[in-house]
Structure formats: C-alpha cells, structure tokens
C-alpha cells in the first residue's frame, strides 16, 4: 500500500479512536458522587482532553494528502518586477548586511527587475550608508507609531513593483528564493498536461476571480534554537519551529488558511491594496494581514522547502518575549477579524483559525495535566471513575494510535516526548498572558525579538526554573506515595497514576535542565559544510576542504601537515558553486588526524578580507540548506537524553585547543654529529622530541633525519625533564629546511607511516569536495 494511503488510514483510525475515547470519558467516567472538588478537577481534565482531541483531529484532516503545490514552469519574460524589502528595527548593521547582501545575489531571469530596499523604521544614517554601499534602495522612517506594520506600509508606499518580497533583518534568503516562489503566482493562467508539461490556459478557461495573494516559505534557522542547544540535542533533534513550518502550515493550504509570518513571503501588491496594506492595531500584523487577504478571495500557499534562514533567539528572556508576543498577537488579531463571522473564509479556514486560538491554551492544559495527578494522590481527589480493563479498552488504543500518528504527522520532526517537553518548558510563562489577552487586557507595545548572538545563560536559573522545580518536588512526593500504596494494597489502578507522574516528572526534569541553560563560548555560529579550499604559503599551494565554516573563520582539512607560522597570515581561497572568495587567515589551532578524516584539521581565523570577497564569502557561508538535523535521530534514546543532560552539566565538554602546529610522528633512530644515538619520537616543525638511553654530550647538535636532511637542534631546558628518557629540542635551521624538497619528501614519508594515503597537495580519507566538483557535500 502506498505510504500516503497508509498514513491517511492511520489518521482516520486515530480520529475514530479519539472520538470513542472522548465519548467514553464524557459519559461514563465523571466521578459525580465524590464531591465538588472531584467534579471540578475531573471536568477540567475532560475539557483539556476534548480540546486536545479537537486539535489533533483538525490537524489529521489537514494532513491528508499533504504536499506542496506543484511549481509551474514559466517563460523568462513572464517574471515580473519584484520589490524585495528587508525590514529593520534597531538591529546591528552587521546582521542586516548579511541579509541585504544575500538579496543582491537573488537569481532571476532579468536581475534589473529585482529591486532591493532596506526598510528602516529608525531612520539611521548607518543604514542609509549600508544601502549606498551595497547598491540598494533605502526607505527610512522616523517616529513610527505602528511599529513593523508602519515600517512595511511606508516602504510599500514608496515602491511600485507588482510583487513584494519581505524579509526580517536576520532572515538570509537563498539565491533560489524568487525562482522557487514567483512562478506560483501564475497558477491561475496555467495547467499541467498528462505528461507533466505546463501550458497556458485558453482565455475562456481562466477564472478572473482566481488570484494568488501570497506565497509563504518556511522560517528556517542556521543556529541551534534554545531547545536544541540547552538540552544538548543540536545534533539529534530538528528546530522546534520545523514542525509548524514544514508540516502544520503546509497542511493549512487545504483550507486556504496558510499563515503569513512576516518574513520569507512574496505578496502581490494588488492583494495588499485590497486589504489596505499591512494590518495595524495588532502586535502580530503578519498573522492578521494573512487572514484579511484570504477573506478577500485570494488563494495563498505555504511551502515546506527552506528558502531562507535566520537567527533563533539566543536567550531565554528573548524566547519567552517572542512567544508571549505571538500568543497575545494571535488572540488580538482573531478578536479584530472575527474569522467565524467573516465573509470570504471557507468553513475549513474558520475551523483552522479557531484551532489557532485553541492552541495557545495548550499551556494551561499542560498545567492541568501536571497538577491533576498530584492533587489526586496528595488530597485523595477522585478524577476518573473507571476500571483498569476500561482504561486498556478505551485509553490505550487512543494513546498508541495518537503517538504513531504524531510520528507520521510530524514527518519525524517531532515526537510525543519532544511535544510534551516543549509545552512543559513554556507553560508557566504563557498561561497568564493568554488569559489576560483573552479577557481584553491587551499588550499594545511591539517588542522585536532580540537577534544578537549572546550566551544562553543570561540570568540566574532560579529566575525561570522555580515553577518547574516546585512542581517536580510535589510530583515526586506523589509518586513515592503512589508506589507505597501499590506495595501495601496491590491496587492495579495506581499503575496509571504512576505512569502519569513518571511522564510528568521526566518532562519537568528536562524543563529544569533547559532553564539552567548552557554556556556558549562561540562568537559566531558554525556550519558543518564541505567546500573546497586552497591554502597558499611560501609559494606553495595546498588543496583541501572545509569541515566547518563560520562568518569569522573556517576549518580546513589538509592531507599534508603544512607548516603555517602562527605569526603570519596567509592566503586562503574558498569555492562553492558560483562563489569564490579570497581572504587572509591566521592559525588558531591544529587538530591531529582522525582515521575517518585522513588529514590535519587547520582551524583558521579570517584577519583580512576586502568588501567584494566578504560579500562572496557570506554567500558561501549562508547560501545553502542549513546543516542542523531535519529529522529526529533514530540512534538516540531517552536514556541518552538523561545521560547527556547530567554528564555534560557536571563535566565541562569545552576544551580550548592550543596546538598551533601539526605534530608528526617520526619514530626513527638517528645519530648526532657527535656520534650520540637518539630516537626521534615526533616533531612539529619548531620543536622535536628526542628519546635517548644516554644524555647527548652537547645541548646543541645536528641530526641527520633523512638523506640530505640535517636538522640543527638546541635543548629547551624548561622541558628537559617532562618525560622520562627524553627532552624537547628547538629546531634552529627551520627556514633552511622549509625551502628543501628533500625535507618535504622526508615529512611525506613520515606521514605515510601513519597509514593515511596523503601527498603534498591533497588527500582524502572520505569524499572531499574538489575545485572541479565544488558542490560535493556542500549542503
């Protein structure tokens, strides 16, 4: 059976099992004879389960036959003019630089039709200077009372193209962005033949009311989000937002209710004009604008393919402020537009927007799920009236099918553990904002999400972890009492409460770990990509490939232990697709070879780069799919999560490497010019470690290491007794050796003793990229 058919059958079965379970819960399990307290808590729990069931069923229906719309193929002359707006609000110039620079590299059949603008609502001279330097337009605005919406409307009013692409200041588009979005606006004029060829419709076939309003691409992130980073999961869990952007929002295409999220989108100017521009009087202008456009009859689409990447919040306060703004803004906007009573929206769209409002009550539900079993045990409150057999008959099928459906629903971007954990982390800080906004106590001030790279440990952990600590303590107390009762009474019913309390305690433990934070020692985020590089020094050129790159440097895997003096800078050239960037770098440190690499890893810091090469290097770094996981790793277990979050918090895993020269094993006997026998253990160009049975007769001598290779050595007194039977010696004639072909051959011979297939130009223990194949392994 086809996978999509299997998935649809599972979704339908889950919806049926959920409906049966909720019906049983509502009509047969309420403990009406146990007093008011039992009734209150049992009703709270039932309401939470019913709302959660509604959300799940709504998502299942949206996910049936989930896929992106087919991208039309259009003639080059059909591509219209497009205004590209980079929306700024007090961000650093360096951050905006990367986004604007990427916009100038957007591919298009006629680049003269792409008009890039910086929309700056603080009217800063430095932003105007940046626009002039990069050759783009500038739309400044002072005294803006409508925040981001006012800034966008100001820029839209100063431009004229029929299409408008919007990017937040940190959202760096890939060069293919316009080519992967603009053709969708021609769907009403085109149709696909049976053999997949796109042809233009006859005039009579075109519906004049069928128009595309906007295309929304996902918001991807090139740095680990806090959920990944603080929980040591950046190598095994996708970004927390991937589930919404790659699954949920794409599923909303089915009911024409895809969310506009303010960035990475392309609008028609006509659609924005039809709704009076970007919505004001709300702190989520994007969300409300999308609803207004759809209610005017425009079709909208969300895509699952990442076409731009930005910065996830680096600090817990910025994350909490962001989510509070989303929650309050969603409720504000739904109050403003009243989707259930708004003409132009389909019934499916109205249900989807109702689900949006319901979603923000997830965090209140999480509080109920945590508190109810504690109250039930500590205060002997009866919350569910049932037998163990009934639980196995009604709850267990619902639970198992829901878990399996979530795996398919999320495309392996989310599982039940991760779902519950995120809700547990966030709920203490979103319950009250949601309640206040719902009852009309509004937050009107727009607060932009902080984009600067900072340590995730910005406040005392107790400032954020205390609600979770408090609840964990009581959950553990309840768990112990429940276990004692099982031993004393053998009541099988208690096993359900025990299971419930264990799950809650597990989630609270990880929530506390999250709030404890994790120090971030890096000044720039690192991306694990493989692009060709050349390193040039002393008229020699060495070819290799990166293991990782960042804005400030790169690590190059070279197959030869090159001597690169740490006091000098040297030329490095990086290649990726159409980009080539030259820069000067210095050594930070050198890592020894690993069997899977087959080469020395030279970590380099960029010291000099001119403007043109800086722009191209930024594209090498950012014009790619990010290298963070897109699926949950199947090799890690819950045990690994516990192990990492305990061990890595007790033992620092950050070790600053200091070795700046490659250490090369030599392991050969030799005679000094005075006839003393020594054993050359290893060397790193500047120093040699010698072993000997008898102390050489002089502290300065010459050793014949290979034919025509004589090394002049001087004993380093402070390291004379570090290791028994040997001493460290400084190489005195290094400059003479470096110019010798015989010395290069000797080094090559010593390296080959290690078993790696290296040579003086390029080597590979794995498939490294080359200049002839620049995209090999390049993300």
XYZ file of C-alpha atoms in Angstrom, residues 64-753:
690
model
C -4.480 14.125 4.352
C -2.579 14.098 1.023
C -0.125 16.657 2.387
C 2.202 18.127 -0.254
C 3.487 21.395 -1.645
C 1.674 22.764 -4.703
C 3.439 21.894 -7.944
C 5.802 24.658 -9.040
C 4.840 25.919 -12.509
C 7.382 26.416 -15.263
C 7.002 29.856 -16.822
C 8.822 31.655 -19.659
C 11.636 34.002 -18.559
C 9.788 37.076 -19.820
C 6.799 36.312 -17.567
C 8.818 37.013 -14.415
C 7.564 40.424 -13.226
C 9.318 43.201 -11.353
C 9.633 42.465 -7.640
C 10.445 44.720 -4.692
C 12.494 42.998 -2.007
C 12.070 44.638 1.400
C 14.458 43.983 4.288
C 12.585 45.112 7.401
C 14.801 46.522 10.169
C 14.207 47.734 13.717
C 17.316 48.628 15.747
C 19.280 45.586 14.543
C 23.061 45.745 14.199
C 24.377 46.820 10.823
C 26.462 43.617 10.544
C 23.355 41.486 10.922
C 21.403 43.465 8.294
C 24.440 43.388 5.993
C 24.230 39.613 5.575
C 20.546 39.694 4.643
C 20.809 42.616 2.217
C 23.920 41.132 0.659
C 22.078 37.857 0.023
C 19.179 39.761 -1.548
C 21.570 41.292 -4.095
C 22.535 37.753 -5.162
C 18.946 36.552 -5.767
C 18.706 34.638 -9.036
C 16.233 35.981 -11.610
C 15.990 35.839 -15.397
C 16.383 39.630 -15.552
C 18.183 40.970 -12.462
C 17.127 44.505 -13.441
C 13.598 43.545 -12.337
C 14.726 42.857 -8.751
C 14.681 45.986 -6.581
C 16.125 45.600 -3.075
C 15.317 48.097 -0.308
C 16.242 48.499 3.331
C 13.062 49.497 5.193
C 14.394 51.204 8.319
C 11.908 52.490 10.875
C 14.568 54.228 12.949
C 15.958 56.284 10.038
C 19.589 55.586 10.951
C 22.438 57.151 8.939
C 24.440 53.929 9.203
C 21.617 52.026 7.490
C 21.498 54.603 4.710
C 25.261 54.219 4.335
C 24.883 50.437 4.169
C 22.233 50.739 1.450
C 24.520 53.025 -0.588
C 27.493 50.701 -0.087
C 25.592 47.633 -1.292
C 23.816 49.477 -4.075
C 20.240 49.028 -2.843
C 17.370 51.389 -2.104
C 16.577 52.902 1.275
C 13.168 53.684 2.807
C 13.721 55.499 6.089
C 11.025 56.345 8.595
C 11.117 58.359 11.828
C 8.605 58.459 14.649
C 6.791 55.322 13.544
C 3.800 54.647 15.802
C 2.718 51.447 14.056
C 5.980 49.505 14.578
C 6.790 46.845 11.971
C 3.454 47.290 10.171
C 4.055 51.019 9.803
C 7.577 50.417 8.539
C 6.358 47.928 5.931
C 3.494 50.164 4.797
C 5.909 53.090 4.450
C 8.226 51.048 2.208
C 5.330 49.597 0.197
C 4.086 53.138 -0.410
C 7.497 54.179 -1.810
C 7.818 51.240 -4.227
C 5.788 50.116 -7.222
C 6.520 46.550 -8.375
C 3.564 44.137 -8.710
C 5.233 41.630 -6.351
C 6.670 42.382 -2.903
C 9.036 40.013 -1.071
C 9.556 40.602 2.657
C 12.432 39.530 4.892
C 13.125 40.192 8.539
C 16.533 41.723 9.193
C 18.070 38.373 10.161
C 16.385 36.158 7.548
C 19.003 35.461 4.883
C 17.399 34.224 1.632
C 18.971 31.578 -0.534
C 19.732 32.713 -4.067
C 16.917 30.487 -5.429
C 14.216 32.178 -3.320
C 12.452 34.113 -6.080
C 12.779 31.312 -8.619
C 11.039 28.938 -6.192
C 8.182 31.317 -5.278
C 7.351 33.752 -8.099
C 6.083 31.121 -10.609
C 3.247 30.171 -8.216
C 1.517 33.470 -8.943
C 0.857 32.215 -12.488
C -1.040 29.088 -11.425
C -4.427 30.572 -12.499
C -3.059 31.063 -16.064
C -1.514 27.604 -16.374
C -2.435 23.959 -16.358
C -0.466 20.749 -16.433
C -0.890 18.200 -19.183
C -0.905 14.468 -18.550
C 2.819 14.236 -19.236
C 3.609 16.972 -16.702
C 4.167 19.835 -19.133
C 2.868 23.267 -18.122
C 0.803 25.036 -20.790
C -1.148 28.292 -20.808
C -4.892 28.053 -20.452
C -7.254 29.325 -23.103
C -8.801 32.690 -22.255
C -12.185 31.069 -21.640
C -10.607 28.688 -19.101
C -9.143 31.428 -16.908
C -11.218 32.382 -13.881
C -10.740 36.160 -13.357
C -11.538 35.740 -9.650
C -8.852 33.091 -9.147
C -5.852 35.033 -7.832
C -2.851 34.203 -5.678
C -2.391 36.526 -2.702
C 0.885 35.388 -1.149
C 3.383 32.547 -1.014
C 4.902 31.786 2.390
C 8.227 29.924 2.630
C 9.328 28.412 5.961
C 11.351 30.291 8.516
C 14.465 28.171 8.850
C 17.292 28.808 11.299
C 21.026 28.413 10.863
C 21.808 28.369 14.587
C 20.517 25.775 17.074
C 17.441 27.038 18.874
C 17.397 27.057 22.662
C 15.501 23.773 22.858
C 18.218 22.075 20.846
C 21.158 23.844 22.439
C 20.203 23.968 26.123
C 19.248 20.276 26.066
C 22.409 19.137 24.221
C 20.265 17.965 21.307
C 21.502 20.116 18.418
C 22.809 17.023 16.625
C 19.716 14.858 17.004
C 16.528 16.982 17.075
C 15.268 19.423 14.427
C 14.474 23.024 15.184
C 11.336 23.366 17.292
C 9.670 25.521 14.593
C 10.221 22.994 11.782
C 7.093 21.082 12.766
C 4.896 24.125 12.223
C 6.535 25.437 9.064
C 7.160 22.153 7.262
C 4.012 20.321 8.305
C 1.248 22.308 10.016
C 1.337 25.427 7.826
C 1.598 23.400 4.634
C -1.427 21.365 5.767
C -3.378 24.615 6.073
C -3.168 25.011 2.280
C -6.037 22.541 2.177
C -8.424 25.099 3.722
C -6.705 28.206 2.272
C -5.653 29.288 5.757
C -1.844 29.262 5.489
C -0.329 31.750 7.924
C 1.686 34.750 6.767
C 4.503 35.017 9.318
C 6.016 38.377 8.363
C 9.146 37.178 6.583
C 10.186 34.879 3.736
C 6.987 35.654 1.833
C 6.017 37.144 -1.524
C 2.804 39.170 -1.875
C 1.006 40.707 -4.799
C 0.689 44.447 -4.425
C -2.914 44.045 -5.548
C -3.743 41.778 -2.592
C -2.180 44.173 -0.086
C -4.019 47.103 -1.631
C -7.292 45.179 -1.364
C -6.904 44.969 2.443
C -5.458 48.440 2.955
C -1.855 47.318 3.418
C -0.262 45.557 6.367
C -2.652 45.401 9.329
C -2.122 47.783 12.244
C -3.644 47.843 15.740
C -2.156 44.435 16.498
C 1.267 43.166 17.602
C 1.097 40.312 15.043
C 0.433 42.327 11.915
C 1.557 39.439 9.705
C -0.967 36.934 11.074
C -3.878 39.381 10.715
C -2.853 40.549 7.247
C -2.881 36.958 6.005
C -6.438 36.403 7.238
C -7.645 39.634 5.627
C -6.089 38.702 2.278
C -7.687 35.234 2.324
C -11.083 36.699 3.210
C -10.893 38.810 0.027
C -10.891 35.620 -2.029
C -7.155 35.316 -2.712
C -5.561 31.874 -2.654
C -2.459 31.525 -0.502
C 0.131 28.791 -0.186
C 2.714 27.754 2.393
C 5.752 25.799 1.189
C 7.818 23.221 3.058
C 11.140 23.839 1.281
C 13.522 26.052 3.314
C 14.426 29.092 1.208
C 15.748 31.455 3.889
C 17.377 31.064 7.278
C 17.658 33.362 10.261
C 18.627 33.503 13.912
C 16.643 31.679 16.569
C 16.547 33.512 19.930
C 19.777 33.033 21.889
C 18.451 33.789 25.367
C 15.579 32.545 27.484
C 14.127 36.065 28.037
C 14.073 36.751 24.288
C 12.414 33.386 23.631
C 9.739 33.991 26.272
C 9.086 37.527 24.989
C 8.765 36.209 21.443
C 6.239 33.535 22.393
C 4.234 35.947 24.556
C 4.016 38.338 21.609
C 2.878 35.529 19.317
C 0.248 34.387 21.813
C -1.129 37.835 22.570
C -0.954 38.920 18.939
C -2.820 35.856 17.707
C -5.624 36.463 20.190
C -5.680 40.198 19.359
C -5.870 39.568 15.622
C -8.573 36.911 15.909
C -10.588 39.365 18.014
C -10.071 42.045 15.351
C -11.068 39.966 12.307
C -13.573 37.547 13.933
C -12.907 34.786 11.376
C -16.039 32.760 12.237
C -18.222 35.676 11.169
C -16.023 36.961 8.356
C -17.225 36.584 4.777
C -14.862 35.083 2.249
C -13.332 32.438 4.519
C -14.240 28.801 3.953
C -15.621 26.687 6.792
C -12.313 24.805 6.864
C -10.412 28.091 7.216
C -12.684 29.222 10.052
C -12.098 25.949 11.883
C -8.342 26.273 11.328
C -8.283 29.768 12.794
C -10.356 28.603 15.729
C -7.678 25.936 16.227
C -5.089 28.755 16.279
C -6.864 30.339 19.239
C -7.257 26.981 20.953
C -3.555 26.209 20.515
C -2.475 28.945 22.917
C -4.498 27.269 25.658
C -2.200 24.251 25.280
C -0.068 25.676 28.063
C -2.969 25.930 30.503
C -3.816 22.334 29.600
C -0.252 21.296 30.358
C -0.592 22.819 33.835
C -3.786 20.807 34.378
C -2.116 17.589 33.188
C 0.721 18.129 35.696
C -1.365 19.226 38.674
C -4.269 16.738 38.462
C -2.362 13.536 39.384
C -0.578 15.380 42.209
C -3.890 16.613 43.617
C -5.433 13.167 43.143
C -2.717 11.496 45.251
C -1.969 14.148 47.883
C -5.569 15.179 48.561
C -7.340 11.911 47.653
C -9.358 13.586 44.902
C -11.104 11.141 42.587
C -10.796 12.471 38.999
C -11.740 9.494 36.798
C -14.242 6.741 37.558
C -13.176 3.622 35.650
C -11.617 0.175 35.865
C -8.253 -0.988 34.600
C -9.991 -3.049 31.912
C -11.808 0.056 30.647
C -8.548 2.016 30.527
C -6.965 -0.715 28.441
C -10.020 -0.855 26.186
C -10.588 2.890 25.582
C -7.484 4.864 26.561
C -4.697 2.554 25.370
C -5.764 2.351 21.659
C -6.244 6.133 21.616
C -2.815 6.693 23.220
C -0.919 4.280 20.941
C -2.587 5.473 17.737
C -2.070 9.124 18.690
C 1.642 8.544 19.251
C 2.028 6.724 15.945
C 0.029 9.364 14.082
C 2.180 12.131 15.537
C 5.285 10.429 14.145
C 3.778 10.433 10.666
C 2.072 13.785 11.110
C 5.321 15.488 12.057
C 7.428 13.908 9.333
C 9.872 12.825 12.064
C 10.379 16.438 13.168
C 8.535 15.885 16.452
C 7.609 13.035 18.774
C 5.436 12.769 21.888
C 8.394 13.259 24.231
C 9.536 16.436 22.459
C 5.949 17.725 22.158
C 5.224 17.376 25.878
C 8.637 18.705 26.835
C 8.267 21.959 24.873
C 4.818 22.558 26.367
C 6.169 21.870 29.869
C 9.054 24.294 29.402
C 6.864 27.142 28.196
C 3.594 26.829 30.122
C 4.439 28.830 33.299
C 5.180 31.903 31.231
C 2.310 31.792 28.750
C -0.740 30.906 30.866
C -1.308 34.389 32.282
C -0.587 36.365 29.063
C -3.136 34.183 27.222
C -5.746 34.650 29.964
C -5.163 38.410 30.177
C -5.347 38.913 26.422
C -8.467 36.770 26.179
C -10.312 38.881 28.758
C -9.282 42.100 26.997
C -6.202 43.225 28.954
C -4.096 43.922 25.891
C -0.398 44.363 25.338
C -0.010 47.046 22.708
C 3.714 47.686 22.613
C 5.640 45.925 19.857
C 8.864 44.305 21.088
C 11.146 42.931 18.397
C 12.851 39.606 19.117
C 16.487 40.174 20.077
C 18.705 38.903 17.234
C 22.197 39.422 18.684
C 24.277 36.351 19.423
C 24.544 36.058 23.222
C 25.176 33.374 25.782
C 22.048 31.424 26.594
C 22.845 31.787 30.309
C 21.775 35.397 30.787
C 20.080 35.302 34.229
C 20.117 33.219 37.349
C 18.480 29.853 36.505
C 16.207 30.181 39.553
C 14.517 33.147 37.892
C 12.988 30.796 35.331
C 13.202 27.280 36.782
C 11.376 27.754 40.073
C 7.865 26.836 38.783
C 9.226 23.587 37.354
C 11.241 22.819 40.493
C 8.185 23.380 42.674
C 6.003 21.088 40.549
C 8.706 18.426 40.264
C 9.072 18.237 44.042
C 5.341 17.640 44.510
C 5.204 15.207 41.585
C 7.995 13.116 43.110
C 6.293 13.171 46.538
C 3.055 11.985 44.909
C 4.951 9.298 43.005
C 6.541 7.927 46.184
C 3.157 7.832 47.967
C 1.617 6.058 44.985
C 4.393 3.447 44.920
C 3.947 2.795 48.629
C 0.207 2.329 48.096
C 0.853 -0.202 45.331
C 3.101 -2.221 47.637
C 0.602 -2.066 50.508
C -2.662 -2.584 48.617
C -1.653 -4.073 45.238
C -4.170 -1.695 43.608
C -3.583 -2.021 39.864
C -5.409 1.265 39.234
C -2.452 3.107 40.782
C -0.205 1.994 37.941
C -1.924 4.504 35.629
C -1.274 7.328 38.099
C 2.327 6.136 38.497
C 2.818 6.162 34.730
C 1.278 9.653 34.563
C 3.515 11.005 37.353
C 6.657 9.475 35.830
C 5.960 11.153 32.472
C 5.310 14.500 34.172
C 8.433 14.204 36.336
C 10.531 13.380 33.297
C 9.245 16.466 31.456
C 9.780 18.701 34.484
C 13.329 17.413 34.927
C 14.216 18.324 31.341
C 12.431 21.676 31.700
C 14.703 22.472 34.649
C 17.726 21.420 32.575
C 16.537 23.771 29.842
C 16.179 26.679 32.262
C 19.650 26.005 33.727
C 20.958 26.997 30.301
C 24.249 26.164 28.684
C 27.236 28.435 28.189
C 28.032 29.364 24.607
C 31.726 30.067 24.075
C 31.493 30.737 20.346
C 31.442 34.224 18.861
C 29.862 33.020 15.615
C 27.720 30.023 14.749
C 29.485 27.198 12.957
C 28.091 25.329 9.943
C 29.325 21.851 9.100
C 29.782 22.019 5.339
C 32.322 20.608 2.925
C 33.601 23.074 0.301
C 36.978 23.135 -1.474
C 39.707 25.453 -0.225
C 43.270 26.237 -1.198
C 45.889 27.413 1.293
C 48.915 29.294 -0.048
C 52.163 29.974 1.798
C 55.780 30.385 0.702
C 54.872 29.970 -2.981
C 53.240 26.594 -2.267
C 49.561 25.804 -2.651
C 47.760 23.096 -0.718
C 44.294 21.833 -1.625
C 41.761 20.651 0.904
C 38.177 21.030 2.035
C 36.378 22.602 4.941
C 34.941 20.613 7.803
C 33.066 23.678 9.040
C 32.796 27.385 8.308
C 31.573 30.478 10.112
C 31.408 34.194 9.482
C 34.772 34.717 11.181
C 36.737 31.673 10.117
C 36.854 28.133 8.833
C 38.420 24.754 9.480
C 40.273 23.219 6.556
C 41.148 19.552 6.278
C 44.519 19.227 4.551
C 46.199 15.990 3.627
C 49.671 17.296 4.386
C 50.889 18.687 7.738
C 51.638 22.112 6.320
C 53.844 24.498 8.250
C 51.874 27.718 8.662
C 53.565 30.101 11.120
C 51.174 31.447 13.699
C 52.825 34.862 13.452
C 51.966 35.289 9.758
C 48.760 35.490 7.787
C 48.414 33.563 4.539
C 46.004 33.445 1.625
C 43.046 31.091 1.680
C 40.556 30.699 -1.168
C 37.169 29.032 -0.709
C 34.934 27.751 -3.522
C 31.229 26.903 -3.558
C 29.052 26.795 -6.664
C 29.309 30.172 -8.404
C 31.153 31.772 -5.467
C 34.884 32.143 -4.912
C 36.284 34.183 -2.036
C 39.881 35.049 -1.167
C 40.946 36.102 2.317
C 43.942 36.139 4.593
C 43.873 33.949 7.702
C 45.917 33.007 10.726
C 46.203 29.723 12.558
C 44.056 29.313 15.653
C 44.949 25.703 16.305
C 45.656 22.426 14.519
C 43.881 19.163 15.330
C 45.660 15.844 14.729
C 44.350 13.406 12.125
C 41.441 11.105 12.825
C 41.018 7.843 10.996
C 37.734 8.930 9.417
C 39.244 12.215 8.170
C 42.671 11.239 6.943
C 44.119 14.710 7.341
C 45.059 17.560 9.639
C 42.322 19.988 10.619
C 43.614 23.552 10.456
C 41.332 25.983 12.300
C 41.740 29.417 10.744
C 40.644 32.918 11.730
C 39.994 35.474 8.991
C 42.219 38.521 9.517
C 41.813 40.376 6.212
C 39.113 40.310 3.546
C 38.093 43.064 1.158
C 34.486 44.101 0.529
C 33.882 42.087 -2.631
C 35.348 38.902 -1.180
C 33.474 39.460 2.073
C 30.227 39.539 0.139
C 31.073 36.362 -1.759
C 32.265 34.599 1.398
C 28.982 35.479 3.130
C 27.211 33.699 0.280
C 29.464 30.670 0.645
C 28.508 30.533 4.321
C 24.769 31.211 4.048
C 23.545 30.309 0.544
C 22.737 26.710 1.418
C 20.387 24.456 3.332
C 21.367 24.619 6.995
C 23.321 21.683 8.416
C 21.218 21.157 11.554
C 19.106 17.970 11.744
C 15.873 17.888 9.760
C 14.693 14.616 11.308
C 14.811 13.152 14.781
C 17.813 10.876 15.144
C 16.794 7.229 15.485
C 20.061 6.243 17.194
C 19.474 8.257 20.393
C 17.138 7.193 23.172
C 15.557 8.823 26.200
C 18.392 7.300 28.222
C 20.877 9.259 26.077
C 18.963 12.464 26.799
C 19.193 11.862 30.550
C 22.853 10.876 30.295
C 23.861 13.948 28.260
C 21.958 16.418 30.407
C 23.511 15.066 33.589
C 27.063 14.275 32.494
C 27.631 17.341 30.326
C 26.433 19.656 33.081
C 28.762 18.075 35.618
C 31.779 17.781 33.322
C 32.666 20.657 31.016
C 32.984 19.396 27.446
C 34.565 22.607 26.166
C 38.310 22.235 25.841
C 40.213 25.048 24.221
C 42.728 23.600 21.752
C 46.105 25.368 21.817
C 48.329 23.364 19.466
C 49.202 25.651 16.544
C 51.460 23.297 14.596
C 50.820 19.770 13.345
C 52.565 17.110 15.401
C 54.113 14.498 13.109
C 55.182 11.062 14.391
C 58.706 10.197 13.189
C 59.702 7.216 15.362
C 63.147 6.563 13.923
C 66.690 6.250 15.275
C 69.403 8.674 14.233
C 72.986 9.716 15.048
C 74.021 13.193 16.060
C 77.040 14.877 14.501
C 78.899 13.873 17.682
C 78.054 10.203 17.351
C 75.345 10.035 20.002
C 72.412 7.717 19.245
C 68.948 9.254 19.725
C 65.384 8.264 18.887
C 63.265 10.916 17.125
C 59.788 10.471 18.579
C 57.867 13.303 16.900
C 58.194 16.894 15.764
C 56.030 19.896 14.876
C 58.496 21.835 12.695
C 59.552 24.176 15.503
C 60.339 21.517 18.090
C 61.443 17.862 18.191
C 61.009 15.360 20.997
C 64.006 13.049 21.365
C 64.350 9.885 23.405
C 67.768 8.557 24.352
C 69.372 5.979 26.608
C 72.320 8.242 27.396
C 72.248 12.050 27.591
C 73.825 13.600 24.449
C 77.190 15.225 25.103
C 76.062 18.645 23.905
C 72.875 20.709 24.187
C 73.295 21.845 20.548
C 73.889 19.323 17.784
C 72.854 18.250 14.282
C 70.802 15.147 13.493
C 70.713 13.530 10.067
C 66.998 12.641 9.776
C 66.945 11.527 6.130
C 69.142 11.752 3.029
C 70.187 15.395 2.592
C 68.101 16.427 5.634
C 70.118 17.720 8.580
C 68.250 19.266 11.488
C 70.088 21.585 13.860
C 68.709 21.256 17.419
C 69.024 23.066 20.726
C 67.795 21.685 24.030
C 64.858 23.510 25.671
C 65.884 23.478 29.317
C 62.463 24.081 30.882
C 61.104 20.963 29.169
C 64.117 18.775 29.768
C 62.551 16.505 32.361
C 58.899 16.466 31.373
C 59.042 12.909 30.112
C 61.471 10.289 31.337
C 64.316 9.352 28.992
C 63.957 12.306 26.682
C 63.790 16.040 26.163
C 62.356 18.750 23.948
C 64.662 20.393 21.379
C 64.127 23.531 19.304
C 64.779 23.408 15.540
C 67.362 26.111 14.730
C 67.509 25.835 10.921
C 63.783 25.702 10.127
C 63.920 28.359 7.375
C 66.589 26.369 5.535
C 64.592 23.133 5.876
C 61.353 24.639 4.602
C 62.974 25.503 1.287
C 64.279 21.961 0.786
C 62.498 19.440 -1.450
C 64.326 16.650 0.414
C 62.794 17.828 3.693
C 59.296 17.813 2.145
C 59.864 14.235 0.977
C 61.074 13.230 4.436
C 57.954 14.702 6.047
C 55.796 12.942 3.455
C 57.472 9.650 4.278
C 56.879 10.079 7.998
C 53.224 10.878 7.391
C 52.721 7.828 5.182
C 53.999 5.679 8.026
